[in-house]
Backbone as CSV, one residue per row, in Angstrom:
resi,resn,N_x,N_y,N_z,CA_x,CA_y,CA_z,C_x,C_y,C_z
1,MET,-6.988,10.386,-0.581,-7.990,9.800,-1.437,-8.942,8.871,-0.602
2,LYS,-10.241,9.101,-0.833,-11.300,8.400,-0.091,-11.248,6.893,-0.435
3,HIS,-11.437,6.127,0.719,-11.511,4.680,0.577,-12.732,4.304,-0.181
4,GLN,-12.538,3.369,-1.009,-13.756,2.793,-1.821,-14.170,1.403,-1.183
5,LEU,-15.435,1.301,-0.868,-15.792,0.007,-0.118,-15.482,-1.246,-0.862
6,TYR,-15.396,-1.179,-2.167,-15.130,-2.369,-2.975,-13.601,-2.640,-3.109
7,PHE,-12.779,-1.762,-2.676,-11.325,-1.897,-2.724,-10.776,-2.450,-1.496
8,PRO,-10.221,-3.712,-1.480,-9.835,-4.412,-0.236,-8.820,-3.635,0.597
9,PRO,-8.743,-3.921,1.903,-7.810,-3.120,2.747,-6.352,-3.638,2.665
10,ARG,-6.146,-4.784,2.269,-4.688,-5.341,2.247,-4.181,-5.387,0.889
11,ARG,-2.854,-5.056,0.871,-2.179,-4.870,-0.532,-2.290,-6.160,-1.310
12,ALA,-2.044,-7.252,-0.806,-2.163,-8.490,-1.666,-3.547,-8.628,-2.257
13,GLU,-4.597,-8.406,-1.420,-5.971,-8.469,-1.959,-6.235,-7.365,-2.953
14,GLN,-5.694,-6.213,-2.645,-5.820,-5.151,-3.698,-5.227,-5.482,-5.084
15,ASN,-4.063,-6.059,-5.061,-3.391,-6.472,-6.309,-4.260,-7.503,-6.956
16,LEU,-4.853,-8.413,-6.283,-5.785,-9.423,-6.910,-6.954,-8.751,-7.508
17,TRP,-7.499,-7.736,-6.713,-8.628,-6.996,-7.301,-8.306,-6.258,-8.503
18,LEU,-7.147,-5.622,-8.605,-6.735,-4.865,-9.743,-6.544,-5.878,-10.984
19,ALA,-5.934,-7.069,-10.707,-5.757,-7.926,-11.803,-7.131,-8.539,-12.287
20,GLN,-8.148,-8.780,-11.357,-9.476,-9.228,-11.800,-10.079,-8.169,-12.570
21,PHE,-10.073,-6.914,-12.168,-10.665,-5.825,-12.838,-10.063,-5.686,-14.221
22,ARG,-8.765,-5.847,-14.360,-8.121,-5.643,-15.737,-8.577,-6.698,-16.636
23,GLU,-8.723,-7.991,-16.106,-9.198,-9.013,-16.956,-10.631,-8.899,-17.371
24,GLN,-11.463,-8.416,-16.588,-12.947,-8.396,-16.877,-13.299,-7.045,-17.559
25,PHE,-12.552,-6.011,-17.332,-12.915,-4.670,-17.783,-13.189,-4.473,-19.273
26,PRO,-12.265,-4.916,-20.121,-12.337,-4.687,-21.486,-13.740,-5.028,-22.108
27,ALA,-14.136,-6.277,-21.941,-15.462,-6.744,-22.449,-16.615,-5.958,-21.926
28,VAL,-16.650,-5.734,-20.607,-17.686,-4.864,-19.984,-17.674,-3.422,-20.542
29,ALA,-16.548,-2.903,-20.788,-16.429,-1.581,-21.315,-16.996,-1.434,-22.636
30,VAL,-16.674,-2.437,-23.531,-17.129,-2.514,-24.832,-18.694,-2.598,-24.852
31,ARG,-19.276,-3.406,-24.025,-20.738,-3.520,-23.955,-21.452,-2.335,-23.432
32,LEU,-20.805,-1.541,-22.611,-21.365,-0.348,-22.045,-21.020,0.878,-22.987
33,GLU,-20.397,0.508,-24.120,-20.161,1.542,-25.177,-19.219,2.681,-24.824
34,PHE,-18.148,2.235,-24.157,-17.042,3.310,-23.928,-16.143,3.238,-25.138
35,THR,-15.458,4.268,-25.394,-14.630,4.307,-26.610,-13.279,3.545,-26.389
36,GLN,-12.639,3.116,-27.465,-11.430,2.303,-27.369,-10.415,3.116,-26.724
37,GLU,-10.367,4.492,-26.969,-9.387,5.372,-26.301,-9.498,5.402,-24.727
38,GLU,-10.804,5.383,-24.355,-11.061,5.323,-22.875,-10.639,3.987,-22.330
39,ILE,-10.882,2.948,-22.999,-10.550,1.621,-22.508,-9.023,1.510,-22.390
40,ASP,-8.294,1.882,-23.471,-6.822,1.841,-23.442,-6.157,2.655,-22.308
41,SER,-6.797,3.778,-22.092,-6.238,4.612,-21.005,-6.313,3.935,-19.719
42,ILE,-7.411,3.331,-19.396,-7.595,2.661,-18.091,-6.729,1.413,-18.052
43,LEU,-6.619,0.692,-19.140,-5.683,-0.522,-19.149,-4.304,-0.091,-18.976
44,ARG,-3.818,1.044,-19.469,-2.503,1.510,-19.219,-2.311,1.830,-17.665
45,ASP,-3.337,2.489,-17.077,-3.223,2.778,-15.644,-3.076,1.435,-14.836
46,LEU,-3.968,0.478,-15.237,-3.976,-0.862,-14.521,-2.628,-1.517,-14.636
47,GLY,-2.018,-1.482,-15.882,-0.896,-2.218,-16.183,0.313,-1.724,-15.357
48,TRP,0.422,-0.277,-15.279,1.534,0.276,-14.470,1.322,0.083,-12.992
49,LEU,0.060,0.236,-12.547,-0.112,-0.022,-11.122,0.185,-1.424,-10.659
50,LEU,-0.204,-2.420,-11.430,0.179,-3.818,-11.063,1.714,-4.036,-11.073
51,TRP,2.319,-3.462,-12.132,3.754,-3.616,-12.223,4.465,-3.035,-10.977
52,VAL,4.097,-1.822,-10.528,4.853,-1.147,-9.443,4.394,-1.803,-8.115
53,ARG,3.108,-2.096,-7.941,2.622,-2.545,-6.694,2.913,-3.979,-6.402
54,ARG,2.923,-4.781,-7.462,3.091,-6.190,-7.305,4.475,-6.714,-7.707
55,ASP,4.872,-6.426,-8.955,6.161,-6.870,-9.552,7.426,-6.190,-8.869
56,LEU,7.431,-4.880,-9.093,8.590,-4.099,-8.674,8.758,-4.131,-7.088
57,ARG,7.697,-3.981,-6.402,7.739,-3.979,-4.961,8.232,-5.270,-4.409
58,ALA,7.722,-6.367,-4.999,8.206,-7.772,-4.596,9.708,-7.942,-4.740
59,ALA,10.243,-7.362,-5.934,11.711,-7.504,-6.123,12.444,-6.563,-5.144
60,LEU,11.919,-5.361,-4.868,12.730,-4.507,-4.009,12.617,-4.948,-2.536
61,GLU,11.456,-5.438,-2.075,11.325,-5.961,-0.749,12.198,-7.204,-0.538
62,GLY,12.330,-8.063,-1.638,13.227,-9.199,-1.493,14.659,-8.728,-1.411
63,GLY,15.025,-7.708,-2.289,16.376,-7.173,-2.156,16.690,-6.575,-0.843
64,ALA,15.709,-5.819,-0.282,15.927,-5.176,1.088,16.186,-6.217,2.143
65,LYS,15.382,-7.236,2.083,15.631,-8.369,3.133,17.054,-9.038,2.925
66,ALA,17.405,-9.255,1.720,18.752,-9.759,1.473,19.876,-8.788,1.910
67,ALA,19.647,-7.564,1.667,20.574,-6.508,2.065,20.776,-6.491,3.532
68,THR,19.601,-6.579,4.273,19.601,-6.572,5.666,20.356,-7.769,6.352
69,ALA,20.144,-8.933,5.735,20.774,-10.159,6.194,22.272,-10.002,5.913
70,TYR,22.717,-9.512,4.748,24.114,-9.291,4.399,24.801,-8.284,5.357
71,GLU,24.035,-7.221,5.586,24.599,-6.239,6.576,24.849,-6.782,7.904
72,ARG,23.848,-7.583,8.418,24.087,-8.244,9.725,25.204,-9.218,9.704
73,ALA,25.413,-9.834,8.700,26.561,-10.819,8.681,27.898,-9.954,8.617
74,LEU,28.013,-8.881,7.913,29.206,-8.141,7.906,29.439,-7.397,9.234
75,CYS,28.374,-7.130,9.964,28.507,-6.473,11.213,28.571,-7.492,12.433
76,GLY,28.401,-8.722,11.982,28.404,-9.753,13.123,29.772,-10.216,13.506
77,PRO,29.881,-11.386,14.093,31.169,-11.929,14.662,32.085,-12.365,13.451
78,GLN,33.327,-12.427,13.679,34.264,-12.758,12.679,34.300,-14.299,12.495
79,GLY,34.865,-14.673,11.321,34.859,-16.130,11.034,33.906,-16.593,9.870
80,GLY,34.262,-17.663,9.281,33.473,-18.142,8.299,33.842,-17.684,6.925
81,PRO,33.339,-18.310,5.880,33.763,-17.905,4.471,33.139,-16.521,4.054
82,ALA,33.836,-15.948,3.095,33.240,-14.674,2.546,31.896,-14.938,1.901
83,ALA,31.009,-13.942,2.097,29.701,-14.126,1.360,29.618,-13.081,0.286
84,ALA,29.016,-13.516,-0.870,28.857,-12.574,-1.958,27.663,-11.604,-1.605
85,PRO,27.764,-10.423,-2.066,26.653,-9.475,-1.833,25.460,-9.806,-2.568
86,PRO,24.277,-9.441,-2.190,23.054,-9.880,-2.830,22.902,-9.144,-4.099
87,THR,22.156,-9.625,-5.003,21.775,-8.996,-6.233,20.252,-8.775,-6.336
88,VAL,19.845,-7.722,-6.951,18.465,-7.444,-7.113,18.150,-7.460,-8.567
89,VAL,17.282,-8.269,-9.036,16.846,-8.327,-10.428,15.420,-7.702,-10.543
90,LEU,15.387,-6.549,-11.230,14.220,-5.866,-11.368,13.375,-6.381,-12.576
91,PRO,12.045,-6.386,-12.356,11.174,-6.858,-13.368,11.101,-5.963,-14.611
92,VAL,10.878,-6.442,-15.781,10.835,-5.710,-17.050,9.525,-4.756,-16.979
93,PRO,9.624,-3.485,-17.156,8.448,-2.597,-17.111,7.456,-2.970,-18.257
94,PRO,6.212,-2.617,-18.128,5.270,-2.912,-19.203,5.643,-2.199,-20.414
95,GLU,5.321,-2.771,-21.638,5.641,-2.309,-22.900,4.502,-1.306,-23.360
96,ILE,4.084,-0.444,-22.548,3.114,0.502,-22.894,3.591,1.959,-22.374
97,PRO,3.175,2.952,-22.901,3.596,4.327,-22.470,3.370,4.602,-20.998
98,PRO,4.218,5.248,-20.359,4.112,5.558,-18.908,2.867,6.445,-18.720
99,VAL,2.319,6.438,-17.526,1.060,7.209,-17.215,1.343,8.207,-16.190
100,PRO,0.676,9.360,-16.114,0.889,10.422,-15.218,0.396,10.045,-13.806
101,PRO,0.764,10.776,-12.757,0.306,10.398,-11.391,-1.119,10.462,-11.327
102,GLY,-1.701,9.690,-10.318,-3.127,9.567,-10.049,-3.872,8.464,-10.776
103,ALA,-3.106,7.393,-11.080,-3.742,6.257,-11.835,-4.875,5.581,-11.005
104,LEU,-4.688,5.381,-9.762,-5.668,4.635,-8.935,-6.882,5.547,-8.882
105,LYS,-6.705,6.869,-8.624,-7.849,7.768,-8.515,-8.674,7.761,-9.885
106,ARG,-7.878,7.769,-11.007,-8.611,7.775,-12.316,-9.418,6.469,-12.425
107,ILE,-8.888,5.379,-11.952,-9.717,4.118,-12.078,-10.987,4.164,-11.219
108,PHE,-10.810,4.736,-9.979,-12.054,4.909,-9.156,-13.093,5.830,-9.836
109,GLN,-12.611,6.929,-10.449,-13.430,7.799,-11.024,-14.205,7.130,-12.291
110,PHE,-13.456,6.304,-12.952,-14.054,5.654,-14.070,-14.996,4.682,-13.746
111,ILE,-14.802,3.949,-12.535,-15.776,3.045,-12.012,-17.062,3.695,-11.748
112,GLN,-16.994,4.956,-11.265,-18.257,5.623,-11.021,-18.980,5.884,-12.303
113,ARG,-18.256,6.252,-13.357,-18.906,6.291,-14.699,-19.544,5.009,-15.146
114,ILE,-18.831,3.873,-14.857,-19.423,2.615,-15.208,-20.686,2.455,-14.562
115,LYS,-20.805,2.645,-13.254,-21.924,2.518,-12.526,-23.180,3.374,-12.962
116,ASN,-22.798,4.495,-13.532,-23.799,5.472,-13.984,-24.238,5.151,-15.426
117,ARG,-23.621,4.192,-15.998,-23.851,3.940,-17.493,-25.196,3.175,-17.708
118,PRO,-25.953,3.528,-18.673,-27.149,2.689,-19.131,-26.662,1.351,-19.384
119,GLY,-27.393,0.337,-18.891,-27.032,-1.071,-19.168,-26.153,-1.699,-18.035
120,TYR,-25.729,-0.853,-17.117,-24.954,-1.449,-15.902,-25.933,-2.060,-14.958
121,ASP,-25.561,-3.340,-14.440,-26.392,-3.966,-13.390,-25.450,-4.576,-12.333
122,ILE,-26.107,-5.064,-11.330,-25.324,-5.654,-10.132,-24.536,-6.783,-10.626
123,PRO,-25.025,-7.787,-11.383,-24.215,-8.897,-11.876,-22.868,-8.426,-12.562
124,THR,-23.038,-7.299,-13.323,-21.868,-6.725,-13.963,-20.853,-6.274,-12.947
125,GLY,-21.416,-5.550,-11.942,-20.511,-5.106,-10.934,-19.893,-6.153,-10.144
126,LYS,-20.587,-7.304,-9.905,-19.993,-8.467,-9.158,-18.813,-9.032,-10.002
127,MET,-18.996,-9.136,-11.285,-17.964,-9.606,-12.160,-16.732,-8.787,-12.115
128,LEU,-16.908,-7.410,-12.072,-15.724,-6.426,-11.976,-15.201,-6.409,-10.550
129,GLY,-16.015,-6.747,-9.623,-15.524,-6.681,-8.171,-15.760,-5.240,-7.604
130,ILE,-16.870,-4.542,-8.154,-17.019,-3.225,-7.657,-18.364,-3.087,-6.822
131,GLU,-18.979,-4.138,-6.466,-20.127,-4.142,-5.677,-20.014,-4.816,-4.332
132,ASP,-18.760,-5.065,-3.915,-18.469,-5.626,-2.516,-18.201,-4.546,-1.567
133,ASN,-18.379,-4.875,-0.265,-18.101,-3.994,0.753,-17.068,-4.647,1.681
134,HIS,-15.757,-4.282,1.614,-14.633,-4.788,2.408,-14.470,-4.030,3.796
135,TYR,-15.370,-3.099,4.100,-15.077,-2.367,5.300,-16.247,-2.348,6.283
136,ARG,-16.860,-3.448,6.432,-17.871,-3.585,7.504,-17.185,-3.589,8.788
137,SER,-18.065,-3.715,9.885,-17.572,-3.674,11.243,-16.702,-4.917,11.524
138,SER,-16.848,-5.941,10.734,-16.094,-7.103,10.980,-14.748,-7.159,10.237
139,SER,-14.300,-5.982,9.714,-13.066,-5.935,9.034,-11.900,-6.396,9.850
140,PRO,-11.099,-7.396,9.252,-10.127,-7.987,9.995,-8.959,-7.077,10.432
141,VAL,-8.716,-5.998,9.702,-7.614,-5.072,10.101,-8.052,-3.632,9.965
142,PRO,-7.344,-2.703,10.603,-7.539,-1.260,10.415,-7.092,-0.866,8.937
143,THR,-7.418,0.382,8.573,-6.860,0.882,7.273,-6.094,2.150,7.649
144,PHE,-5.100,2.515,6.904,-4.440,3.781,7.219,-3.652,4.261,5.894
145,ARG,-3.388,5.608,5.855,-2.666,6.208,4.786,-1.609,7.048,5.409
146,LEU,-0.510,7.234,4.605,0.687,8.079,5.001,0.794,9.345,4.096
147,ARG,1.174,10.417,4.802,1.476,11.632,3.972,2.632,12.283,4.650
148,VAL,3.627,12.727,3.894,4.781,13.503,4.439,4.625,14.938,4.258
149,GLU,4.813,15.603,5.348,4.722,17.118,5.326,5.913,17.732,5.895
150,ARG,6.120,19.009,5.627,7.206,19.774,6.243,6.759,20.276,7.623
151,GLY,7.560,19.884,8.692,7.345,20.393,9.954,8.302,21.524,10.341
152,GLU,8.323,21.882,11.605,9.192,22.969,12.098,10.652,22.569,12.047
153,LYS,10.911,21.274,12.297,12.335,20.793,12.336,12.569,19.671,11.318
154,GLY,11.943,19.781,10.202,12.120,18.768,9.127,10.878,18.151,8.843
155,GLU,10.911,17.111,8.003,9.656,16.496,7.504,9.056,15.503,8.586
156,VAL,7.791,15.426,8.641,7.023,14.513,9.547,6.091,13.686,8.708
157,VAL,5.654,12.528,9.298,4.762,11.640,8.590,3.330,11.732,9.253
158,ILE,2.358,12.147,8.477,0.916,12.200,8.930,0.312,10.832,8.751
159,ILE,-0.116,10.152,9.770,-0.777,8.843,9.635,-2.335,9.046,9.856
160,LYS,-3.088,8.811,8.830,-4.534,8.880,8.913,-5.108,7.458,8.947
161,TYR,-5.830,7.128,9.929,-6.306,5.671,10.003,-7.747,5.526,10.402
162,SER,-8.238,4.395,10.105,-9.657,4.067,10.440,-9.664,2.864,11.439
163,ARG,-10.276,3.015,12.568,-10.428,1.987,13.486,-11.532,0.952,13.174
164,GLN,-12.275,1.122,12.166,-13.331,0.291,11.672,-14.268,-0.080,12.753
165,GLY,-14.604,0.921,13.561,-15.574,0.738,14.699,-14.988,0.158,15.924
166,ARG,-13.708,-0.099,15.953,-13.073,-0.613,17.168,-12.587,0.628,18.025
167,LYS,-12.195,0.242,19.274,-11.826,1.334,20.240,-10.497,1.922,19.950
168,ALA,-9.551,1.150,19.393,-8.183,1.606,19.334,-7.375,0.770,18.365
169,VAL,-6.240,1.282,17.910,-5.277,0.539,17.119,-3.875,0.636,17.716
170,TYR,-3.141,-0.270,17.251,-1.663,-0.343,17.732,-0.746,-0.310,16.561
171,VAL,0.273,0.521,16.649,1.179,0.787,15.419,2.582,0.486,15.728
172,GLU,3.241,-0.311,14.843,4.666,-0.531,14.934,5.366,0.061,13.799
173,THR,6.678,0.402,13.963,7.438,1.024,12.877,8.830,0.528,12.925
174,ARG,9.494,0.615,11.777,10.989,0.307,11.725,11.578,1.187,10.625
175,ARG,12.867,1.361,10.783,13.689,2.148,9.863,15.156,1.830,9.905
176,GLY,15.785,2.007,8.844,17.219,1.686,8.725,17.508,0.176,8.760
177,GLY,16.547,-0.610,8.400,16.805,-2.062,8.420,16.711,-2.685,9.868
178,GLY,16.273,-1.909,10.791,16.247,-2.360,12.142,15.055,-3.194,12.444
179,ASP,14.744,-3.447,13.787,13.630,-4.267,14.171,12.434,-3.379,14.319
180,TRP,11.239,-4.162,14.367,9.977,-3.438,14.598,9.965,-2.973,16.065
181,GLU,9.303,-1.804,16.262,9.198,-1.233,17.587,7.894,-0.477,17.685
182,PRO,7.324,-0.304,18.851,6.104,0.490,18.922,6.357,1.922,18.481
183,LEU,5.403,2.506,17.747,5.450,3.872,17.440,5.231,4.767,18.608
184,VAL,4.279,4.288,19.496,3.958,5.018,20.770,3.740,3.811,21.772
185,LEU,3.884,4.182,23.019,3.603,3.160,24.056,2.197,3.132,24.324
186,GLY,1.539,2.067,23.801,0.102,1.982,24.020,-0.685,2.155,22.700
187,PRO,-1.989,2.302,22.910,-2.831,2.285,21.662,-3.044,3.763,21.193
188,LEU,-3.563,3.906,19.923,-4.013,5.157,19.385,-5.460,5.088,19.240
189,THR,-6.198,6.149,19.674,-7.659,6.061,19.758,-8.370,7.180,18.927
190,THR,-7.699,7.996,18.196,-8.339,9.038,17.376,-8.420,8.548,15.978
191,SER,-8.105,9.368,15.009,-8.058,8.958,13.580,-6.837,9.527,12.840
192,ILE,-5.927,10.202,13.631,-4.731,10.682,12.991,-3.695,10.847,13.941
193,HIS,-2.399,10.621,13.491,-1.216,10.734,14.421,-0.109,11.273,13.573
194,THR,0.785,12.091,14.167,1.800,12.715,13.512,3.206,12.081,14.046
195,ASP,3.952,11.408,13.177,5.268,10.898,13.587,6.306,11.945,13.478
196,LYS,6.684,12.521,14.520,7.678,13.760,14.614,9.069,13.328,15.080
197,ARG,9.366,12.036,15.052,10.687,11.506,15.497,11.882,12.174,14.638
198,PRO,12.862,12.465,15.319,14.029,12.968,14.535,14.646,11.828,13.723
199,LEU,15.428,12.195,12.659,15.992,11.288,11.888,17.112,10.522,12.601
200,LEU,17.289,9.231,12.239,18.374,8.461,12.965,19.697,9.094,12.698
201,ASN,19.931,9.460,11.412,21.194,10.201,11.007,20.784,11.567,10.579
202,PRO,21.034,12.608,11.393,20.694,14.013,11.032,21.257,14.347,9.675
203,GLY,20.468,14.907,8.896,20.896,15.409,7.542,20.885,14.221,6.437
204,GLN,20.376,13.009,6.816,20.381,11.878,5.847,18.849,11.310,5.834
205,PRO,18.230,11.330,4.596,16.862,10.825,4.452,16.782,9.421,4.888
206,GLU,15.619,8.934,5.407,15.398,7.608,5.780,13.993,7.133,5.394
207,VAL,13.866,5.821,5.209,12.625,5.216,4.912,12.006,4.692,6.194
208,ARG,10.738,5.101,6.535,10.128,4.598,7.657,8.943,3.579,7.237
209,GLU,8.847,2.488,7.807,7.809,1.519,7.600,6.874,1.485,8.749
210,TYR,5.637,1.137,8.386,4.517,1.110,9.389,3.696,-0.088,9.126
211,ARG,3.142,-0.618,10.318,2.116,-1.639,10.178,1.220,-1.486,11.444
212,MET,0.033,-1.941,11.285,-1.065,-1.696,12.250,-1.890,-2.790,12.555
213,ARG,-2.480,-2.979,13.754,-3.513,-3.911,14.061,-4.374,-3.380,15.143
214,PHE,-5.422,-4.037,15.406,-6.401,-3.609,16.446,-5.817,-3.716,17.859
215,TRP,-6.356,-2.973,18.751,-6.079,-2.998,20.151,-7.337,-3.386,20.934
216,HIS,-7.271,-4.364,21.615,-8.447,-4.785,22.480,-8.019,-5.607,23.722
217,ASP,-8.851,-5.494,24.715,-8.459,-6.199,25.932,-7.089,-5.771,26.545
218,SER,-6.806,-4.558,26.406,-5.629,-3.896,26.985,-4.365,-4.427,26.353
219,GLN,-4.479,-4.941,25.111,-3.229,-5.381,24.349,-3.541,-5.488,22.927
220,PRO,-2.480,-5.432,22.102,-2.664,-5.508,20.658,-2.972,-6.993,20.260
221,GLY,-3.840,-7.087,19.236,-4.122,-8.471,18.776,-4.685,-8.478,17.280
222,GLY,-4.868,-9.639,16.782,-5.485,-9.812,15.431,-4.391,-9.627,14.379
223,ASP,-4.708,-9.717,13.174,-3.809,-9.708,11.975,-3.176,-8.274,11.832
224,TRP,-2.029,-8.266,11.283,-1.356,-6.964,10.958,-1.850,-6.597,9.564
225,THR,-1.890,-5.276,9.289,-2.037,-4.676,8.042,-0.846,-4.948,7.158
226,ASP,-0.942,-4.688,5.889,0.259,-4.708,5.051,1.131,-3.498,5.432
227,ILE,2.397,-3.660,5.119,3.337,-2.668,5.433,3.301,-1.454,4.529
228,SER,3.285,-0.258,4.998,3.323,0.968,4.118,4.576,1.726,4.553
229,SER,5.147,2.444,3.661,6.417,3.187,3.976,6.401,4.576,3.400
230,ALA,7.268,5.437,4.039,7.334,6.837,3.632,8.820,7.258,3.776
231,THR,9.318,8.049,2.881,10.643,8.542,2.975,10.626,10.030,3.529
232,VAL,11.367,10.130,4.607,11.473,11.394,5.374,12.817,12.007,5.133
233,SER,12.814,13.288,4.819,14.008,14.015,4.472,14.279,15.075,5.590
234,PRO,15.524,15.559,5.702,15.727,16.658,6.699,14.957,17.888,6.445
């Protein structure tokens, strides 16, 4: 899916953008004479996106950290009191019908319709957050997307990234609750990389996490991107 200049590069900022758009969208849509059915459809997409990207992921990431700490305690030295296993409390899903895949793409397509609507102007776009450019040459972090494909010896992860005008990026990865480690020794200088590493446990799926930052002056530096993950199967 093509990056939209108004959609921020970091997950936390993206979630704030989605929340702002959801808050401002209904009144603007009515003024631009969209039907109630169209408005309700986009609001459902926004509701489920925010729930899974913000609420559900926060609960799962907190649970994963607690599970990692508990595992390390069980695998560590003996002694000390017994520790109770962590619990994961999942947020209540939205009380609206589920939506089909492609919610974010549908929102982007609808935004293009908004911009083509008679009566649309720049102040309206500013209020919705759809007139900004978050991908200038001064972007603080790279951007990247993950896609899992079937390779010759199992699934691989295709990493498509943008260097935002910089010379190179640096990528770290972790899996199985382990520590972060370089994906490759040194920088990446193109726009695509394929992670062909074998599974840690052959025959068992694993979740691979990735993060990225710029490479300059012969070393990595600057802020990290948000973490993205992909599940790789045999």
